[in-house]
PDB file of C-alpha atoms in Angstrom:
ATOM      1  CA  UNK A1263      55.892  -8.198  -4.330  1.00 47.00           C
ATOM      2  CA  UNK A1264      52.227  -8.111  -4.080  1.00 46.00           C
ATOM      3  CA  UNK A1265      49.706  -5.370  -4.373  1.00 46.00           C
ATOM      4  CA  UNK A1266      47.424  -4.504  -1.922  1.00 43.00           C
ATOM      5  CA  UNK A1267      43.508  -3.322  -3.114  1.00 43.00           C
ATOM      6  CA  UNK A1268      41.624  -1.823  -0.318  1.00 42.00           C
ATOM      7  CA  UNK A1269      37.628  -1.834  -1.041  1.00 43.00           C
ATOM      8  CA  UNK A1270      35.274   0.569   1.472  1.00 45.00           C
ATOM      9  CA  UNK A1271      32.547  -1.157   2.493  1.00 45.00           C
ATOM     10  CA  UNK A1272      30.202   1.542   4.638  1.00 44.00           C
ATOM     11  CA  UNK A1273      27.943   0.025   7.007  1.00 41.00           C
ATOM     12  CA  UNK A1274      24.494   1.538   9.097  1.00 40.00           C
ATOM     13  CA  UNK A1275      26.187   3.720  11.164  1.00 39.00           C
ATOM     14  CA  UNK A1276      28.618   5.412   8.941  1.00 38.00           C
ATOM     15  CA  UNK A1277      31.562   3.233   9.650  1.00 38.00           C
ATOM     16  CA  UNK A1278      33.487   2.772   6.942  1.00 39.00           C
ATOM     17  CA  UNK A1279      36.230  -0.842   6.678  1.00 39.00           C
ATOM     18  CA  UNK A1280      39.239  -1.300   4.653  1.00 41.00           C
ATOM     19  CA  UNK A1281      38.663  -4.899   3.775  1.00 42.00           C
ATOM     20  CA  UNK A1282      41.704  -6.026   1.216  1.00 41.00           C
ATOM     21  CA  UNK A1283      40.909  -7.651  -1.756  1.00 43.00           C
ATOM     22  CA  UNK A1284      42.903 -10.267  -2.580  1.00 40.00           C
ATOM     23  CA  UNK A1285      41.010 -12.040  -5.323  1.00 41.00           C
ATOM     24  CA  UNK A1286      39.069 -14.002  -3.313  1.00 39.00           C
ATOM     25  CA  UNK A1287      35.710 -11.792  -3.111  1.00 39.00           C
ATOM     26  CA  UNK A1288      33.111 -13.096  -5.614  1.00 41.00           C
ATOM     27  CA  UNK A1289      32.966 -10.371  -9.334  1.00 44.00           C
ATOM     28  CA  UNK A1290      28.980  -9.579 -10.007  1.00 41.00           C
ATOM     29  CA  UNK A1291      28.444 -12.691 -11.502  1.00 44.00           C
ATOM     30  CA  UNK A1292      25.146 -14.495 -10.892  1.00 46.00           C
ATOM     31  CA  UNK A1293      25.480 -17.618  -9.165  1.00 52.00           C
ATOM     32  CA  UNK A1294      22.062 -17.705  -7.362  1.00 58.00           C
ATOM     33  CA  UNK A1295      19.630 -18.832 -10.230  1.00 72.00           C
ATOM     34  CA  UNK A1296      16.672 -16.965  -8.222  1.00 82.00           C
ATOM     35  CA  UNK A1297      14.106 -15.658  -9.079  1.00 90.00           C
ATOM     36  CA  UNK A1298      13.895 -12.346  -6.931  1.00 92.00           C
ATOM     37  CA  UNK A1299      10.389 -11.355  -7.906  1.00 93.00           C
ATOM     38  CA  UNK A1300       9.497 -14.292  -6.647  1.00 91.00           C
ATOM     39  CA  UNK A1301      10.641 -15.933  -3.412  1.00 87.00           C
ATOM     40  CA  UNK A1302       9.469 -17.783  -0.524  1.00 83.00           C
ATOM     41  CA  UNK A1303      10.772 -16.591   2.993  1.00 81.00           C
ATOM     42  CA  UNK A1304      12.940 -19.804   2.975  1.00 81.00           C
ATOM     43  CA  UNK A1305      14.702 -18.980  -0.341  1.00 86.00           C
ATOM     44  CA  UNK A1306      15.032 -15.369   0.836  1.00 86.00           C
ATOM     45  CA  UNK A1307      17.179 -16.942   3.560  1.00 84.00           C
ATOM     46  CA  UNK A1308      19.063 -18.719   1.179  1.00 87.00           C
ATOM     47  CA  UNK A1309      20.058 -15.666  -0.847  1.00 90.00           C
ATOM     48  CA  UNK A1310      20.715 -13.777   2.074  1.00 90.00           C
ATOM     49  CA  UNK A1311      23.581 -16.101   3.190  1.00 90.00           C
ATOM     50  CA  UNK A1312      24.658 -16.753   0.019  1.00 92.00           C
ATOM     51  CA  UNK A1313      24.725 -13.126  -1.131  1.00 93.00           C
ATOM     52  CA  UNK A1314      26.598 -12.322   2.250  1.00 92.00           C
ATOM     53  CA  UNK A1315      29.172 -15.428   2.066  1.00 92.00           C
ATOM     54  CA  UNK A1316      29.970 -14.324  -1.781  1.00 92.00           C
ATOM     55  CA  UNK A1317      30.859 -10.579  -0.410  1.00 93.00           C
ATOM     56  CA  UNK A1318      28.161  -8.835  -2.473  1.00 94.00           C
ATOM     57  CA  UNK A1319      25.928  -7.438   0.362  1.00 94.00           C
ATOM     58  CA  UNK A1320      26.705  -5.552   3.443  1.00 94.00           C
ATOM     59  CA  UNK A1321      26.151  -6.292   7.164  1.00 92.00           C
ATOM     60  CA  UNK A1322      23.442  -3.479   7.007  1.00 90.00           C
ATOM     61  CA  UNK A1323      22.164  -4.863   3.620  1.00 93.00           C
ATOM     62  CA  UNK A1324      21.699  -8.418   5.306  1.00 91.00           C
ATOM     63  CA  UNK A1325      20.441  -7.383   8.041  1.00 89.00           C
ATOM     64  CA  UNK A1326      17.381  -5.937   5.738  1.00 89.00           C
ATOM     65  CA  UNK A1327      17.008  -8.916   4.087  1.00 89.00           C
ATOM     66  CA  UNK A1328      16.912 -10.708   7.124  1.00 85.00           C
ATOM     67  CA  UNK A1329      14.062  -8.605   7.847  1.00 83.00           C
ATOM     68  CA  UNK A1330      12.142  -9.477   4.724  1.00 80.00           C
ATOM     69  CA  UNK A1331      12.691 -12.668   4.672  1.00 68.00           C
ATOM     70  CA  UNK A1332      10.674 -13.237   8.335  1.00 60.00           C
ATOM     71  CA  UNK A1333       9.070 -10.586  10.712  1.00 48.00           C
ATOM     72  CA  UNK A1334       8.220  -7.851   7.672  1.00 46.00           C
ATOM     73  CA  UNK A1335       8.070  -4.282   9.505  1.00 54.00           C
ATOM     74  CA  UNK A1336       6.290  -1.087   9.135  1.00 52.00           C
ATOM     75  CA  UNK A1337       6.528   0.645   5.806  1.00 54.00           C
ATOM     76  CA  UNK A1338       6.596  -3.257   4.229  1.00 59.00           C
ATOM     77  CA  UNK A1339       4.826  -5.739   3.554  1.00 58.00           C
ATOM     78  CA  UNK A1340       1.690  -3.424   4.746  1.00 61.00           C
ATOM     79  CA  UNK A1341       3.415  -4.697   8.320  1.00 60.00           C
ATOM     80  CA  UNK A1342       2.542  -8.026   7.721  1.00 63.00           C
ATOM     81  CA  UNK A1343       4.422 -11.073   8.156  1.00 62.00           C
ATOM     82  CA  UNK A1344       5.782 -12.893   4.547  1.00 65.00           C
ATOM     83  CA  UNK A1345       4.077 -16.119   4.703  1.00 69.00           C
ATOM     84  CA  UNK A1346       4.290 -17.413   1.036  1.00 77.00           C
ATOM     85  CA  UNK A1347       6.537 -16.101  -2.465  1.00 83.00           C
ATOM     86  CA  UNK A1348       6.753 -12.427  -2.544  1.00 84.00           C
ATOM     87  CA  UNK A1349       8.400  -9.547  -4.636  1.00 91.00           C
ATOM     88  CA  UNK A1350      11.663  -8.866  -3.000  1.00 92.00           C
ATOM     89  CA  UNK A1351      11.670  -5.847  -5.403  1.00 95.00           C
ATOM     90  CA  UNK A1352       8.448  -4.431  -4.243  1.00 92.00           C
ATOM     91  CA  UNK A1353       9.250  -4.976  -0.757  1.00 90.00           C
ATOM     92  CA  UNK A1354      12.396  -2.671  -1.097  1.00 94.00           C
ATOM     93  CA  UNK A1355      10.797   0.086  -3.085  1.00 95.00           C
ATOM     94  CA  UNK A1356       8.044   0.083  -0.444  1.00 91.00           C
ATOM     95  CA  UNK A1357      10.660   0.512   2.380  1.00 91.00           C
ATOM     96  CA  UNK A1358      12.607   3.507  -0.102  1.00 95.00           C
ATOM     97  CA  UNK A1359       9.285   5.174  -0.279  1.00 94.00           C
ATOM     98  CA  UNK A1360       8.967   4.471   3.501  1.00 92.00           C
ATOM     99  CA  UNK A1361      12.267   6.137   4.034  1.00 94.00           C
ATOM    100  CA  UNK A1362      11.582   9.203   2.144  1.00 94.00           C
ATOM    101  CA  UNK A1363       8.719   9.916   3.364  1.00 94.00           C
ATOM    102  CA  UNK A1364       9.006   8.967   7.258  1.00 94.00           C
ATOM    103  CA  UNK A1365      12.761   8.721   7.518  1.00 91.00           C
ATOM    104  CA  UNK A1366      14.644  10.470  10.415  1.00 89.00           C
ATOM    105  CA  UNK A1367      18.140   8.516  10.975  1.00 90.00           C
ATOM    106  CA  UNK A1368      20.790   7.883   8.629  1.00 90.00           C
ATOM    107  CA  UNK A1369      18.017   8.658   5.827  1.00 94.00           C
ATOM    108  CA  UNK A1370      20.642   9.323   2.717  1.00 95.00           C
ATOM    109  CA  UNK A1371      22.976   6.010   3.982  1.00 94.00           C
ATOM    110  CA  UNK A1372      19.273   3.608   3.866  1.00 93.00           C
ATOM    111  CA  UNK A1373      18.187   5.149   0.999  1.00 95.00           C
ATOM    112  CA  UNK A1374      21.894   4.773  -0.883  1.00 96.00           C
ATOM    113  CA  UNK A1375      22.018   0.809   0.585  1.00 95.00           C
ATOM    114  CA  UNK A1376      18.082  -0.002  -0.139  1.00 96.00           C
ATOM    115  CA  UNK A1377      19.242   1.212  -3.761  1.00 97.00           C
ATOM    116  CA  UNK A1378      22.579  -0.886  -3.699  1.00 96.00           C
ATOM    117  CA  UNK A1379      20.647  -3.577  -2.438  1.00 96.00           C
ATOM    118  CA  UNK A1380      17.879  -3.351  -5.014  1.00 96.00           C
ATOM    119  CA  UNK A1381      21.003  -3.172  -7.839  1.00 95.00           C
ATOM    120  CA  UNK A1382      22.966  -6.132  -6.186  1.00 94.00           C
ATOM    121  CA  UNK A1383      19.433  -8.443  -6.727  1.00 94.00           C
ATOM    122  CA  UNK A1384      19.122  -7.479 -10.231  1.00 94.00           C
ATOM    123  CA  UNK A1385      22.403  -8.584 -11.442  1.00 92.00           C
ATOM    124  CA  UNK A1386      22.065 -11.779  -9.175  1.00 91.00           C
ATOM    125  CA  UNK A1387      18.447 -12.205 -10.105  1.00 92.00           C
ATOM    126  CA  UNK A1388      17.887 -15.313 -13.476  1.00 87.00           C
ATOM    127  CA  UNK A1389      15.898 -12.979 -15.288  1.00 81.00           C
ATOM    128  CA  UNK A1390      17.900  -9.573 -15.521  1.00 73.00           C
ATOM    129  CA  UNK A1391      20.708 -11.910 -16.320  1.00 54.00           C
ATOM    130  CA  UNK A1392      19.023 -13.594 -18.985  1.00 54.00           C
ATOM    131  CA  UNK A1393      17.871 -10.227 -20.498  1.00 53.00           C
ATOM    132  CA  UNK A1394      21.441  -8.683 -20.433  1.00 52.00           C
ATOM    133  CA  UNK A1395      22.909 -11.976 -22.027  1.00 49.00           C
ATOM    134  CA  UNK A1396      20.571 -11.609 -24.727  1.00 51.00           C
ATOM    135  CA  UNK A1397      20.877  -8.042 -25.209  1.00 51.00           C
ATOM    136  CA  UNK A1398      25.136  -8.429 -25.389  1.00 48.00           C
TER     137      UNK A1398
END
């Protein structure tokens, strides 16, 4: 007989989905070998896809990396479009401060998946693995 692990995965408008886990999801391992300080729109894309085929982003998350990666909005980039390597990081602590500031839907549920998404990047990112191989 076979056990059944449910994961919640909560989305952008408070949805939440029982999505079984059967193994098959990727563990926080980093796979990548990026560089997430330093990306060019193109491997933004890359990660994006990757990140969202290995089950360790959201739709909403994806969706705001889709964002970054092209057509930067309001509160990033200073509005402007990302035309060569950029800090992924920065970008997503400028749209937190964005979102604390100007927020005024779903502010707690951006601010709690701009945070996850920050986290997810780190552990996925060459360098913070390097470091925490080191440090172990």
């Amino acid at each position: 007989m076979s056990e059944v692990i449910t994961m919640k995965v909560s989305g952008y408008t408070n949805i939440t989905y029982d999505l079984p886990d059967n193994g098959s999801r990727a563990k926080n391992t980093p796979s990548l070998n990026l560089d997430f300080s330093n990306m060019t729109p193109q491997e933004m894309e890359s990660a994006r896809l990757e990140l969202g085929n290995e089950g360790k982003i959201s739709l909403h998350q994806s969706v705001v990396m889709a964002l970054m990666d092209g057509y930067a909005f309001i509160g990033v980039n200073g509005g402007k479009q990302v035309a060569e390597s950029t800090n992924m990081y920065s970008m997503i602590d400028s749209m937190l401060d964005y979102q604390k500031k100007y927020g005024t839907i779903n502010v707690k549920d951006n601010i709690d998946s701009l945070k996850s998404l920050r986290e997810t990047l780190e552990e996925n990112d060459v360098h913070t693995s390097q470091n925490r191989s080191i440090i172990a």
